């Protein structure tokens, strides 16, 4: 029996076209809406155009709207899986947001394109067909939120955009893809280790993300206090170190009760308290900086924001990041 898939469009290059002057722009008539025939050979569809936005215009509030749209639609309809088309620039953030804020057994699959609908070698419809195949497959159940692009399956936790323009832009640097999509198979070679779920209904708490660099001064970090941020994520150096000049600012943030979470700006490996010199990870740990294991800066920022906005009870930030 044919499966039923909820297909939600949010915009991005997959829904855009190249105009005569060579600029890639959003289309008022989403070209994907004309592709239903190809998709209905795979699954019955419920198709919704939620937004038509370039993904740099997507905010966490929009991600929450999207999450609520999925949950509300599933209350009224029986479906086997969900596919979301999305711009690639922030696709990994929406995918990770949904990973943390949904707890469904059915697959939620995000896909996009690097070439717009009327460009030579357009990859959008191909990726969409694969995403619908994955969303309607039994193998994809209980695997968390997935990203399907360019014949690969990635987990929302590890996937990141690695190239500005290549169709193989999405990679999972630490652990590799979860699997492959071939013409005939959906093949998982590994499964996510754990799944987390956090109940959020609003996003009032603000979290800032700072990339640490050689010679950084403390002034930028002070702005997080002045602008009343509720949490700060630092993308630190190497195994999790910072220049000594920003230590007083980190101390001040912690004194103000603003949690400071540290990840590495390296995209492989884990930030940890190894170095005992001034600004080294060991010293940061002793000061109360919390190390996030293996997440990128943008994902740790979303996780802290979601945690601080949790509905039921305040989180213990340290435990939340273990
Ligand atoms: N390939 C893409 O989708 C990039 C585009 N700028 C977006 O994220 O909306």
PDB file of C-alpha atoms and ligand atoms in Angstrom:
ATOM      1  CA  UNK A   1       0.000   0.000   0.000  1.00  0.00           C
ATOM      2  CA  UNK A   2       1.207   3.497  -0.827  1.00  0.00           C
ATOM      3  CA  UNK A   3       2.454   5.483   2.171  1.00  0.00           C
ATOM      4  CA  UNK A   4       1.245   8.980   3.031  1.00  0.00           C
ATOM      5  CA  UNK A   5       3.721  11.844   3.355  1.00  0.00           C
ATOM      6  CA  UNK A   6       3.234  15.345   4.714  1.00  0.00           C
ATOM      7  CA  UNK A   7       5.254  17.641   2.424  1.00  0.00           C
ATOM      8  CA  UNK A   8       5.937  21.141   3.736  1.00  0.00           C
ATOM      9  CA  UNK A   9       7.664  23.806   1.658  1.00  0.00           C
ATOM     10  CA  UNK A  10       9.529  26.659   3.325  1.00  0.00           C
ATOM     11  CA  UNK A  11      11.469  28.197   0.378  1.00  0.00           C
ATOM     12  CA  UNK A  12      15.201  28.249  -0.426  1.00  0.00           C
ATOM     13  CA  UNK A  13      16.983  27.724  -3.747  1.00  0.00           C
ATOM     14  CA  UNK A  14      14.943  24.574  -4.348  1.00  0.00           C
ATOM     15  CA  UNK A  15      11.917  26.882  -4.775  1.00  0.00           C
ATOM     16  CA  UNK A  16      13.739  29.676  -6.649  1.00  0.00           C
ATOM     17  CA  UNK A  17      14.669  30.406 -10.271  1.00  0.00           C
ATOM     18  CA  UNK A  18      17.401  32.337 -12.021  1.00  0.00           C
ATOM     19  CA  UNK A  19      16.135  35.585 -13.506  1.00  0.00           C
ATOM     20  CA  UNK A  20      17.306  37.126 -16.798  1.00  0.00           C
ATOM     21  CA  UNK A  21      19.875  39.292 -15.016  1.00  0.00           C
ATOM     22  CA  UNK A  22      21.468  36.170 -13.481  1.00  0.00           C
ATOM     23  CA  UNK A  23      20.222  36.665  -9.902  1.00  0.00           C
ATOM     24  CA  UNK A  24      18.640  33.669  -8.152  1.00  0.00           C
ATOM     25  CA  UNK A  25      15.333  34.841  -6.687  1.00  0.00           C
ATOM     26  CA  UNK A  26      12.235  33.443  -4.949  1.00  0.00           C
ATOM     27  CA  UNK A  27       9.362  32.483  -7.203  1.00  0.00           C
ATOM     28  CA  UNK A  28       5.829  33.635  -6.429  1.00  0.00           C
ATOM     29  CA  UNK A  29       4.602  30.330  -7.895  1.00  0.00           C
ATOM     30  CA  UNK A  30       6.721  27.723  -6.114  1.00  0.00           C
ATOM     31  CA  UNK A  31       7.970  25.449  -8.953  1.00  0.00           C
ATOM     32  CA  UNK A  32       7.884  22.461  -6.574  1.00  0.00           C
ATOM     33  CA  UNK A  33       4.095  22.630  -6.399  1.00  0.00           C
ATOM     34  CA  UNK A  34       4.040  21.431 -10.027  1.00  0.00           C
ATOM     35  CA  UNK A  35       6.043  18.312  -9.209  1.00  0.00           C
ATOM     36  CA  UNK A  36       3.343  16.451  -7.265  1.00  0.00           C
ATOM     37  CA  UNK A  37       2.735  14.001 -10.141  1.00  0.00           C
ATOM     38  CA  UNK A  38       6.302  12.633  -9.949  1.00  0.00           C
ATOM     39  CA  UNK A  39       6.027  12.360  -6.167  1.00  0.00           C
ATOM     40  CA  UNK A  40       2.612  10.742  -6.119  1.00  0.00           C
ATOM     41  CA  UNK A  41       4.116   7.719  -7.854  1.00  0.00           C
ATOM     42  CA  UNK A  42       5.980   7.175  -4.567  1.00  0.00           C
ATOM     43  CA  UNK A  43       3.518   8.316  -1.897  1.00  0.00           C
ATOM     44  CA  UNK A  44       0.195  10.059  -1.371  1.00  0.00           C
ATOM     45  CA  UNK A  45       0.847  13.631  -0.333  1.00  0.00           C
ATOM     46  CA  UNK A  46      -0.536  16.297   1.905  1.00  0.00           C
ATOM     47  CA  UNK A  47       1.266  19.381   0.547  1.00  0.00           C
ATOM     48  CA  UNK A  48       1.508  22.651   2.461  1.00  0.00           C
ATOM     49  CA  UNK A  49       3.371  25.815   1.531  1.00  0.00           C
ATOM     50  CA  UNK A  50       4.302  27.100   5.001  1.00  0.00           C
ATOM     51  CA  UNK A  51       6.691  29.885   3.908  1.00  0.00           C
ATOM     52  CA  UNK A  52       8.478  30.936   0.739  1.00  0.00           C
ATOM     53  CA  UNK A  53      11.641  32.313   2.344  1.00  0.00           C
ATOM     54  CA  UNK A  54      15.342  32.274   1.560  1.00  0.00           C
ATOM     55  CA  UNK A  55      16.761  30.361   4.506  1.00  0.00           C
ATOM     56  CA  UNK A  56      18.806  33.308   5.882  1.00  0.00           C
ATOM     57  CA  UNK A  57      15.332  34.757   6.642  1.00  0.00           C
ATOM     58  CA  UNK A  58      14.374  31.748   8.789  1.00  0.00           C
ATOM     59  CA  UNK A  59      14.412  32.463  12.538  1.00  0.00           C
ATOM     60  CA  UNK A  60      13.992  30.167  15.550  1.00  0.00           C
ATOM     61  CA  UNK A  61      10.423  31.526  15.855  1.00  0.00           C
ATOM     62  CA  UNK A  62       9.757  30.292  12.289  1.00  0.00           C
ATOM     63  CA  UNK A  63      11.300  26.922  13.263  1.00  0.00           C
ATOM     64  CA  UNK A  64       8.877  26.732  16.187  1.00  0.00           C
ATOM     65  CA  UNK A  65       5.978  27.637  13.837  1.00  0.00           C
ATOM     66  CA  UNK A  66       7.096  24.808  11.568  1.00  0.00           C
ATOM     67  CA  UNK A  67       7.249  22.371  14.476  1.00  0.00           C
ATOM     68  CA  UNK A  68       3.740  23.409  15.569  1.00  0.00           C
ATOM     69  CA  UNK A  69       2.451  23.056  11.999  1.00  0.00           C
ATOM     70  CA  UNK A  70       3.784  19.481  11.854  1.00  0.00           C
ATOM     71  CA  UNK A  71       2.264  18.525  15.218  1.00  0.00           C
ATOM     72  CA  UNK A  72      -1.125  20.146  14.419  1.00  0.00           C
ATOM     73  CA  UNK A  73      -1.317  18.522  10.973  1.00  0.00           C
ATOM     74  CA  UNK A  74      -0.453  15.124  12.424  1.00  0.00           C
ATOM     75  CA  UNK A  75      -3.277  15.481  14.964  1.00  0.00           C
ATOM     76  CA  UNK A  76      -5.780  15.759  12.097  1.00  0.00           C
ATOM     77  CA  UNK A  77      -4.211  13.318   9.589  1.00  0.00           C
ATOM     78  CA  UNK A  78      -2.575   9.910   9.623  1.00  0.00           C
ATOM     79  CA  UNK A  79       0.744  10.064   7.795  1.00  0.00           C
ATOM     80  CA  UNK A  80       3.848   7.865   7.607  1.00  0.00           C
ATOM     81  CA  UNK A  81       6.517  10.538   7.285  1.00  0.00           C
ATOM     82  CA  UNK A  82       7.256  14.233   6.854  1.00  0.00           C
ATOM     83  CA  UNK A  83       9.375  16.004   4.218  1.00  0.00           C
ATOM     84  CA  UNK A  84      10.422  19.642   4.508  1.00  0.00           C
ATOM     85  CA  UNK A  85      11.962  21.580   1.628  1.00  0.00           C
ATOM     86  CA  UNK A  86      14.272  24.307   2.917  1.00  0.00           C
ATOM     87  CA  UNK A  87      17.069  26.668   1.887  1.00  0.00           C
ATOM     88  CA  UNK A  88      20.453  25.103   2.522  1.00  0.00           C
ATOM     89  CA  UNK A  89      22.108  28.026   4.352  1.00  0.00           C
ATOM     90  CA  UNK A  90      20.284  27.353   7.631  1.00  0.00           C
ATOM     91  CA  UNK A  91      18.866  23.912   6.864  1.00  0.00           C
ATOM     92  CA  UNK A  92      21.063  22.250   9.487  1.00  0.00           C
ATOM     93  CA  UNK A  93      19.713  24.608  12.156  1.00  0.00           C
ATOM     94  CA  UNK A  94      16.047  23.928  11.364  1.00  0.00           C
ATOM     95  CA  UNK A  95      16.821  20.199  11.213  1.00  0.00           C
ATOM     96  CA  UNK A  96      18.491  20.295  14.649  1.00  0.00           C
ATOM     97  CA  UNK A  97      15.701  22.461  16.106  1.00  0.00           C
ATOM     98  CA  UNK A  98      13.158  19.839  15.005  1.00  0.00           C
ATOM     99  CA  UNK A  99      15.413  17.068  16.324  1.00  0.00           C
ATOM    100  CA  UNK A 100      15.260  18.589  19.813  1.00  0.00           C
ATOM    101  CA  UNK A 101      11.601  19.637  19.805  1.00  0.00           C
ATOM    102  CA  UNK A 102       9.812  16.635  18.260  1.00  0.00           C
ATOM    103  CA  UNK A 103       9.694  13.031  19.441  1.00  0.00           C
ATOM    104  CA  UNK A 104       8.065  11.162  16.600  1.00  0.00           C
ATOM    105  CA  UNK A 105       8.812   7.652  15.434  1.00  0.00           C
ATOM    106  CA  UNK A 106       8.044   8.587  11.840  1.00  0.00           C
ATOM    107  CA  UNK A 107      10.851  10.147   9.803  1.00  0.00           C
ATOM    108  CA  UNK A 108      11.143  13.909   9.409  1.00  0.00           C
ATOM    109  CA  UNK A 109      13.352  14.523   6.374  1.00  0.00           C
ATOM    110  CA  UNK A 110      14.742  17.874   5.241  1.00  0.00           C
ATOM    111  CA  UNK A 111      16.012  18.511   1.753  1.00  0.00           C
ATOM    112  CA  UNK A 112      17.009  21.410  -0.481  1.00  0.00           C
ATOM    113  CA  UNK A 113      18.965  22.254  -3.609  1.00  0.00           C
ATOM    114  CA  UNK A 114      22.130  24.018  -4.633  1.00  0.00           C
ATOM    115  CA  UNK A 115      20.860  24.912  -8.109  1.00  0.00           C
ATOM    116  CA  UNK A 116      17.551  26.669  -8.658  1.00  0.00           C
ATOM    117  CA  UNK A 117      14.668  25.208 -10.651  1.00  0.00           C
ATOM    118  CA  UNK A 118      15.614  26.478 -14.155  1.00  0.00           C
ATOM    119  CA  UNK A 119      19.409  26.094 -13.906  1.00  0.00           C
ATOM    120  CA  UNK A 120      21.311  23.441 -15.816  1.00  0.00           C
ATOM    121  CA  UNK A 121      21.739  20.349 -13.617  1.00  0.00           C
ATOM    122  CA  UNK A 122      19.080  21.519 -11.153  1.00  0.00           C
ATOM    123  CA  UNK A 123      19.211  19.118  -8.190  1.00  0.00           C
ATOM    124  CA  UNK A 124      15.977  20.109  -6.425  1.00  0.00           C
ATOM    125  CA  UNK A 125      13.414  17.675  -7.801  1.00  0.00           C
ATOM    126  CA  UNK A 126      15.912  14.812  -7.622  1.00  0.00           C
ATOM    127  CA  UNK A 127      16.603  15.520  -3.936  1.00  0.00           C
ATOM    128  CA  UNK A 128      12.892  15.908  -3.253  1.00  0.00           C
ATOM    129  CA  UNK A 129      12.063  12.536  -4.835  1.00  0.00           C
ATOM    130  CA  UNK A 130      14.750  10.906  -2.669  1.00  0.00           C
ATOM    131  CA  UNK A 131      13.496  12.657   0.460  1.00  0.00           C
ATOM    132  CA  UNK A 132       9.934  11.408  -0.180  1.00  0.00           C
ATOM    133  CA  UNK A 133      11.271   7.882  -0.718  1.00  0.00           C
ATOM    134  CA  UNK A 134      13.125   8.064   2.618  1.00  0.00           C
ATOM    135  CA  UNK A 135      10.145   9.558   4.467  1.00  0.00           C
ATOM    136  CA  UNK A 136       7.947   6.709   3.262  1.00  0.00           C
ATOM    137  CA  UNK A 137      10.429   3.974   4.153  1.00  0.00           C
ATOM    138  CA  UNK A 138      10.209   1.790   7.258  1.00  0.00           C
ATOM    139  CA  UNK A 139      14.028   1.821   7.676  1.00  0.00           C
ATOM    140  CA  UNK A 140      13.969   5.563   8.367  1.00  0.00           C
ATOM    141  CA  UNK A 141      11.678   5.218  11.406  1.00  0.00           C
ATOM    142  CA  UNK A 142      13.218   6.008  14.804  1.00  0.00           C
ATOM    143  CA  UNK A 143      16.335   7.542  13.254  1.00  0.00           C
ATOM    144  CA  UNK A 144      15.630  11.111  14.376  1.00  0.00           C
ATOM    145  CA  UNK A 145      15.436  14.069  12.019  1.00  0.00           C
ATOM    146  CA  UNK A 146      17.269  13.364   8.763  1.00  0.00           C
ATOM    147  CA  UNK A 147      18.795  15.420   5.960  1.00  0.00           C
ATOM    148  CA  UNK A 148      18.685  13.851   2.507  1.00  0.00           C
ATOM    149  CA  UNK A 149      20.748  15.449  -0.265  1.00  0.00           C
ATOM    150  CA  UNK A 150      22.885  14.150  -3.108  1.00  0.00           C
ATOM    151  CA  UNK A 151      22.226  10.443  -2.467  1.00  0.00           C
ATOM    152  CA  UNK A 152      23.222  10.621   1.226  1.00  0.00           C
ATOM    153  CA  UNK A 153      21.390  10.362   4.532  1.00  0.00           C
ATOM    154  CA  UNK A 154      22.653  12.524   7.402  1.00  0.00           C
ATOM    155  CA  UNK A 155      21.531  12.994  10.993  1.00  0.00           C
ATOM    156  CA  UNK A 156      20.407  16.479  12.014  1.00  0.00           C
ATOM    157  CA  UNK A 157      22.869  16.370  14.920  1.00  0.00           C
ATOM    158  CA  UNK A 158      26.019  15.997  12.828  1.00  0.00           C
ATOM    159  CA  UNK A 159      25.252  17.385   9.398  1.00  0.00           C
ATOM    160  CA  UNK A 160      26.690  20.700   8.241  1.00  0.00           C
ATOM    161  CA  UNK A 161      26.916  22.717   5.045  1.00  0.00           C
ATOM    162  CA  UNK A 162      30.570  22.447   3.976  1.00  0.00           C
ATOM    163  CA  UNK A 163      30.664  24.037   0.524  1.00  0.00           C
ATOM    164  CA  UNK A 164      29.137  27.287  -0.662  1.00  0.00           C
ATOM    165  CA  UNK A 165      28.127  25.841  -4.019  1.00  0.00           C
ATOM    166  CA  UNK A 166      28.774  22.105  -4.466  1.00  0.00           C
ATOM    167  CA  UNK A 167      25.806  19.733  -4.679  1.00  0.00           C
ATOM    168  CA  UNK A 168      27.666  17.514  -2.189  1.00  0.00           C
ATOM    169  CA  UNK A 169      27.743  20.366   0.320  1.00  0.00           C
ATOM    170  CA  UNK A 170      26.097  18.477   3.215  1.00  0.00           C
ATOM    171  CA  UNK A 171      28.562  16.346   5.155  1.00  0.00           C
ATOM    172  CA  UNK A 172      28.787  14.884   8.648  1.00  0.00           C
ATOM    173  CA  UNK A 173      32.473  15.549   9.403  1.00  0.00           C
ATOM    174  CA  UNK A 174      32.722  13.662  12.721  1.00  0.00           C
ATOM    175  CA  UNK A 175      30.933  10.440  11.922  1.00  0.00           C
ATOM    176  CA  UNK A 176      30.121  10.329   8.208  1.00  0.00           C
ATOM    177  CA  UNK A 177      26.663   9.920   6.703  1.00  0.00           C
ATOM    178  CA  UNK A 178      24.091   7.650   8.355  1.00  0.00           C
ATOM    179  CA  UNK A 179      23.572   5.958   5.029  1.00  0.00           C
ATOM    180  CA  UNK A 180      23.015   6.090   1.304  1.00  0.00           C
ATOM    181  CA  UNK A 181      20.084   6.416  -1.025  1.00  0.00           C
ATOM    182  CA  UNK A 182      20.532   4.466  -4.253  1.00  0.00           C
ATOM    183  CA  UNK A 183      18.131   3.936  -7.144  1.00  0.00           C
ATOM    184  CA  UNK A 184      16.709   0.878  -5.407  1.00  0.00           C
ATOM    185  CA  UNK A 185      17.799   1.067  -1.743  1.00  0.00           C
ATOM    186  CA  UNK A 186      17.598   3.190   1.347  1.00  0.00           C
ATOM    187  CA  UNK A 187      20.579   1.858   3.200  1.00  0.00           C
ATOM    188  CA  UNK A 188      21.468   2.868   6.777  1.00  0.00           C
ATOM    189  CA  UNK A 189      25.002   1.948   7.866  1.00  0.00           C
ATOM    190  CA  UNK A 190      24.669   3.493  11.337  1.00  0.00           C
ATOM    191  CA  UNK A 191      21.963   4.807  13.660  1.00  0.00           C
ATOM    192  CA  UNK A 192      21.926   7.849  15.971  1.00  0.00           C
ATOM    193  CA  UNK A 193      23.186   6.976  19.475  1.00  0.00           C
ATOM    194  CA  UNK A 194      20.598   8.935  21.437  1.00  0.00           C
ATOM    195  CA  UNK A 195      17.592  11.129  20.928  1.00  0.00           C
ATOM    196  CA  UNK A 196      16.646  14.088  23.078  1.00  0.00           C
ATOM    197  CA  UNK A 197      13.320  15.843  23.439  1.00  0.00           C
ATOM    198  CA  UNK A 198      12.668  19.226  25.011  1.00  0.00           C
ATOM    199  CA  UNK A 199       9.207  20.755  25.431  1.00  0.00           C
ATOM    200  CA  UNK A 200       9.189  24.384  24.261  1.00  0.00           C
ATOM    201  CA  UNK A 201       6.245  26.585  23.376  1.00  0.00           C
ATOM    202  CA  UNK A 202       7.902  29.999  23.284  1.00  0.00           C
ATOM    203  CA  UNK A 203      11.360  31.389  22.602  1.00  0.00           C
ATOM    204  CA  UNK A 204      11.773  34.464  24.779  1.00  0.00           C
ATOM    205  CA  UNK A 205      15.274  33.769  26.075  1.00  0.00           C
ATOM    206  CA  UNK A 206      18.135  35.025  23.904  1.00  0.00           C
ATOM    207  CA  UNK A 207      21.465  33.258  23.279  1.00  0.00           C
ATOM    208  CA  UNK A 208      24.486  34.834  21.552  1.00  0.00           C
ATOM    209  CA  UNK A 209      27.221  32.990  19.649  1.00  0.00           C
ATOM    210  CA  UNK A 210      30.797  34.331  19.449  1.00  0.00           C
ATOM    211  CA  UNK A 211      33.575  32.926  17.308  1.00  0.00           C
ATOM    212  CA  UNK A 212      36.894  33.159  19.154  1.00  0.00           C
ATOM    213  CA  UNK A 213      39.950  34.348  17.210  1.00  0.00           C
ATOM    214  CA  UNK A 214      43.609  35.165  17.823  1.00  0.00           C
ATOM    215  CA  UNK A 215      43.927  38.543  19.506  1.00  0.00           C
ATOM    216  CA  UNK A 216      40.219  38.811  20.457  1.00  0.00           C
ATOM    217  CA  UNK A 217      39.299  41.568  22.908  1.00  0.00           C
ATOM    218  CA  UNK A 218      36.711  41.389  25.664  1.00  0.00           C
ATOM    219  CA  UNK A 219      34.471  44.216  24.423  1.00  0.00           C
ATOM    220  CA  UNK A 220      32.228  42.063  22.218  1.00  0.00           C
ATOM    221  CA  UNK A 221      31.527  39.654  25.075  1.00  0.00           C
ATOM    222  CA  UNK A 222      30.533  42.550  27.356  1.00  0.00           C
ATOM    223  CA  UNK A 223      27.846  43.426  24.803  1.00  0.00           C
ATOM    224  CA  UNK A 224      26.053  40.185  25.743  1.00  0.00           C
ATOM    225  CA  UNK A 225      25.511  41.617  29.239  1.00  0.00           C
ATOM    226  CA  UNK A 226      24.595  45.093  27.959  1.00  0.00           C
ATOM    227  CA  UNK A 227      22.101  43.617  25.469  1.00  0.00           C
ATOM    228  CA  UNK A 228      20.587  41.332  28.149  1.00  0.00           C
ATOM    229  CA  UNK A 229      21.352  37.969  26.607  1.00  0.00           C
ATOM    230  CA  UNK A 230      20.341  34.940  28.690  1.00  0.00           C
ATOM    231  CA  UNK A 231      23.128  32.655  27.494  1.00  0.00           C
ATOM    232  CA  UNK A 232      26.374  32.728  25.521  1.00  0.00           C
ATOM    233  CA  UNK A 233      28.062  30.118  23.315  1.00  0.00           C
ATOM    234  CA  UNK A 234      31.745  30.464  22.488  1.00  0.00           C
ATOM    235  CA  UNK A 235      33.293  28.731  19.484  1.00  0.00           C
ATOM    236  CA  UNK A 236      36.713  28.297  21.061  1.00  0.00           C
ATOM    237  CA  UNK A 237      40.131  27.420  19.682  1.00  0.00           C
ATOM    238  CA  UNK A 238      41.423  23.855  19.252  1.00  0.00           C
ATOM    239  CA  UNK A 239      40.426  21.555  22.116  1.00  0.00           C
ATOM    240  CA  UNK A 240      38.573  24.440  23.789  1.00  0.00           C
ATOM    241  CA  UNK A 241      40.870  27.355  24.616  1.00  0.00           C
ATOM    242  CA  UNK A 242      40.522  31.149  24.444  1.00  0.00           C
ATOM    243  CA  UNK A 243      42.875  34.181  24.454  1.00  0.00           C
ATOM    244  CA  UNK A 244      43.556  35.411  28.035  1.00  0.00           C
ATOM    245  CA  UNK A 245      42.197  38.894  27.190  1.00  0.00           C
ATOM    246  CA  UNK A 246      38.597  37.631  27.224  1.00  0.00           C
ATOM    247  CA  UNK A 247      38.818  35.808  30.582  1.00  0.00           C
ATOM    248  CA  UNK A 248      37.557  38.760  32.675  1.00  0.00           C
ATOM    249  CA  UNK A 249      34.515  39.052  30.390  1.00  0.00           C
ATOM    250  CA  UNK A 250      33.761  35.326  30.727  1.00  0.00           C
ATOM    251  CA  UNK A 251      34.044  35.654  34.501  1.00  0.00           C
ATOM    252  CA  UNK A 252      31.637  38.595  34.455  1.00  0.00           C
ATOM    253  CA  UNK A 253      29.092  36.716  32.332  1.00  0.00           C
ATOM    254  CA  UNK A 254      29.128  33.811  34.793  1.00  0.00           C
ATOM    255  CA  UNK A 255      28.827  36.213  37.766  1.00  0.00           C
ATOM    256  CA  UNK A 256      25.738  37.696  36.084  1.00  0.00           C
ATOM    257  CA  UNK A 257      24.220  34.175  35.979  1.00  0.00           C
ATOM    258  CA  UNK A 258      24.586  33.951  32.193  1.00  0.00           C
ATOM    259  CA  UNK A 259      25.610  30.387  31.272  1.00  0.00           C
ATOM    260  CA  UNK A 260      28.680  30.206  29.029  1.00  0.00           C
ATOM    261  CA  UNK A 261      28.860  27.119  26.814  1.00  0.00           C
ATOM    262  CA  UNK A 262      32.013  26.280  24.882  1.00  0.00           C
ATOM    263  CA  UNK A 263      32.444  24.309  21.644  1.00  0.00           C
ATOM    264  CA  UNK A 264      35.453  24.128  19.347  1.00  0.00           C
ATOM    265  CA  UNK A 265      35.700  26.024  16.097  1.00  0.00           C
ATOM    266  CA  UNK A 266      37.352  22.842  14.691  1.00  0.00           C
ATOM    267  CA  UNK A 267      34.714  20.760  12.973  1.00  0.00           C
ATOM    268  CA  UNK A 268      36.242  17.464  14.100  1.00  0.00           C
ATOM    269  CA  UNK A 269      36.887  16.321  17.661  1.00  0.00           C
ATOM    270  CA  UNK A 270      35.433  17.363  21.008  1.00  0.00           C
ATOM    271  CA  UNK A 271      36.110  20.439  23.141  1.00  0.00           C
ATOM    272  CA  UNK A 272      37.520  19.415  26.529  1.00  0.00           C
ATOM    273  CA  UNK A 273      39.405  20.791  29.496  1.00  0.00           C
ATOM    274  CA  UNK A 274      42.935  19.692  28.612  1.00  0.00           C
ATOM    275  CA  UNK A 275      45.162  22.765  28.831  1.00  0.00           C
ATOM    276  CA  UNK A 276      46.010  24.318  32.184  1.00  0.00           C
ATOM    277  CA  UNK A 277      47.588  27.553  30.883  1.00  0.00           C
ATOM    278  CA  UNK A 278      45.835  30.920  31.088  1.00  0.00           C
ATOM    279  CA  UNK A 279      42.761  30.707  28.854  1.00  0.00           C
ATOM    280  CA  UNK A 280      43.195  26.932  28.467  1.00  0.00           C
ATOM    281  CA  UNK A 281      40.186  24.618  28.663  1.00  0.00           C
ATOM    282  CA  UNK A 282      41.029  23.343  32.151  1.00  0.00           C
ATOM    283  CA  UNK A 283      40.984  26.861  33.535  1.00  0.00           C
ATOM    284  CA  UNK A 284      37.715  27.591  31.722  1.00  0.00           C
ATOM    285  CA  UNK A 285      36.130  24.487  33.242  1.00  0.00           C
ATOM    286  CA  UNK A 286      37.224  25.587  36.723  1.00  0.00           C
ATOM    287  CA  UNK A 287      35.643  28.993  36.083  1.00  0.00           C
ATOM    288  CA  UNK A 288      32.284  27.285  35.356  1.00  0.00           C
ATOM    289  CA  UNK A 289      32.308  27.255  31.549  1.00  0.00           C
ATOM    290  CA  UNK A 290      30.239  24.319  30.267  1.00  0.00           C
ATOM    291  CA  UNK A 291      31.677  22.155  27.491  1.00  0.00           C
ATOM    292  CA  UNK A 292      29.266  20.936  24.803  1.00  0.00           C
ATOM    293  CA  UNK A 293      30.300  17.594  23.393  1.00  0.00           C
ATOM    294  CA  UNK A 294      30.785  17.511  19.642  1.00  0.00           C
ATOM    295  CA  UNK A 295      28.247  20.165  18.594  1.00  0.00           C
ATOM    296  CA  UNK A 296      28.933  23.033  16.209  1.00  0.00           C
ATOM    297  CA  UNK A 297      28.557  26.600  17.475  1.00  0.00           C
ATOM    298  CA  UNK A 298      25.260  27.166  15.687  1.00  0.00           C
ATOM    299  CA  UNK A 299      23.768  23.941  17.046  1.00  0.00           C
ATOM    300  CA  UNK A 300      25.013  24.501  20.611  1.00  0.00           C
ATOM    301  CA  UNK A 301      23.428  27.967  20.431  1.00  0.00           C
ATOM    302  CA  UNK A 302      20.061  26.491  19.410  1.00  0.00           C
ATOM    303  CA  UNK A 303      20.330  23.811  22.085  1.00  0.00           C
ATOM    304  CA  UNK A 304      21.045  26.341  24.834  1.00  0.00           C
ATOM    305  CA  UNK A 305      18.207  28.560  23.627  1.00  0.00           C
ATOM    306  CA  UNK A 306      15.780  25.642  23.553  1.00  0.00           C
ATOM    307  CA  UNK A 307      16.968  24.490  26.995  1.00  0.00           C
ATOM    308  CA  UNK A 308      16.604  27.948  28.555  1.00  0.00           C
ATOM    309  CA  UNK A 309      13.089  28.184  27.096  1.00  0.00           C
ATOM    310  CA  UNK A 310      12.044  24.738  28.313  1.00  0.00           C
ATOM    311  CA  UNK A 311       8.439  24.700  29.487  1.00  0.00           C
ATOM    312  CA  UNK A 312       8.403  22.374  32.496  1.00  0.00           C
ATOM    313  CA  UNK A 313      11.322  23.266  34.755  1.00  0.00           C
ATOM    314  CA  UNK A 314      14.592  25.181  34.472  1.00  0.00           C
ATOM    315  CA  UNK A 315      17.383  23.053  33.050  1.00  0.00           C
ATOM    316  CA  UNK A 316      20.651  22.215  34.701  1.00  0.00           C
ATOM    317  CA  UNK A 317      22.803  23.546  31.856  1.00  0.00           C
ATOM    318  CA  UNK A 318      25.754  21.288  32.651  1.00  0.00           C
ATOM    319  CA  UNK A 319      23.665  18.091  32.635  1.00  0.00           C
ATOM    320  CA  UNK A 320      21.802  19.318  29.558  1.00  0.00           C
ATOM    321  CA  UNK A 321      25.051  19.388  27.567  1.00  0.00           C
ATOM    322  CA  UNK A 322      26.467  16.002  28.646  1.00  0.00           C
TER     323      UNK A 322
HETATM  324  N1  LIG B   1      21.043  26.608  -1.732  1.00  0.00           N
HETATM  325  C1  LIG B   1      20.271  27.398  -0.986  1.00  0.00           C
HETATM  326  O1  LIG B   1      19.153  27.047  -0.690  1.00  0.00           O
HETATM  327  C2  LIG B   1      20.896  28.684  -0.506  1.00  0.00           C
HETATM  328  C3  LIG B   1      19.932  29.829  -0.317  1.00  0.00           C
HETATM  329  N2  LIG B   1      20.665  31.041  -0.063  1.00  0.00           N
HETATM  330  C4  LIG B   1      19.010  29.578   0.881  1.00  0.00           C
HETATM  331  O2  LIG B   1      19.459  29.077   1.878  1.00  0.00           O
HETATM  332  O3  LIG B   1      17.869  29.920   0.821  1.00  0.00           O
END
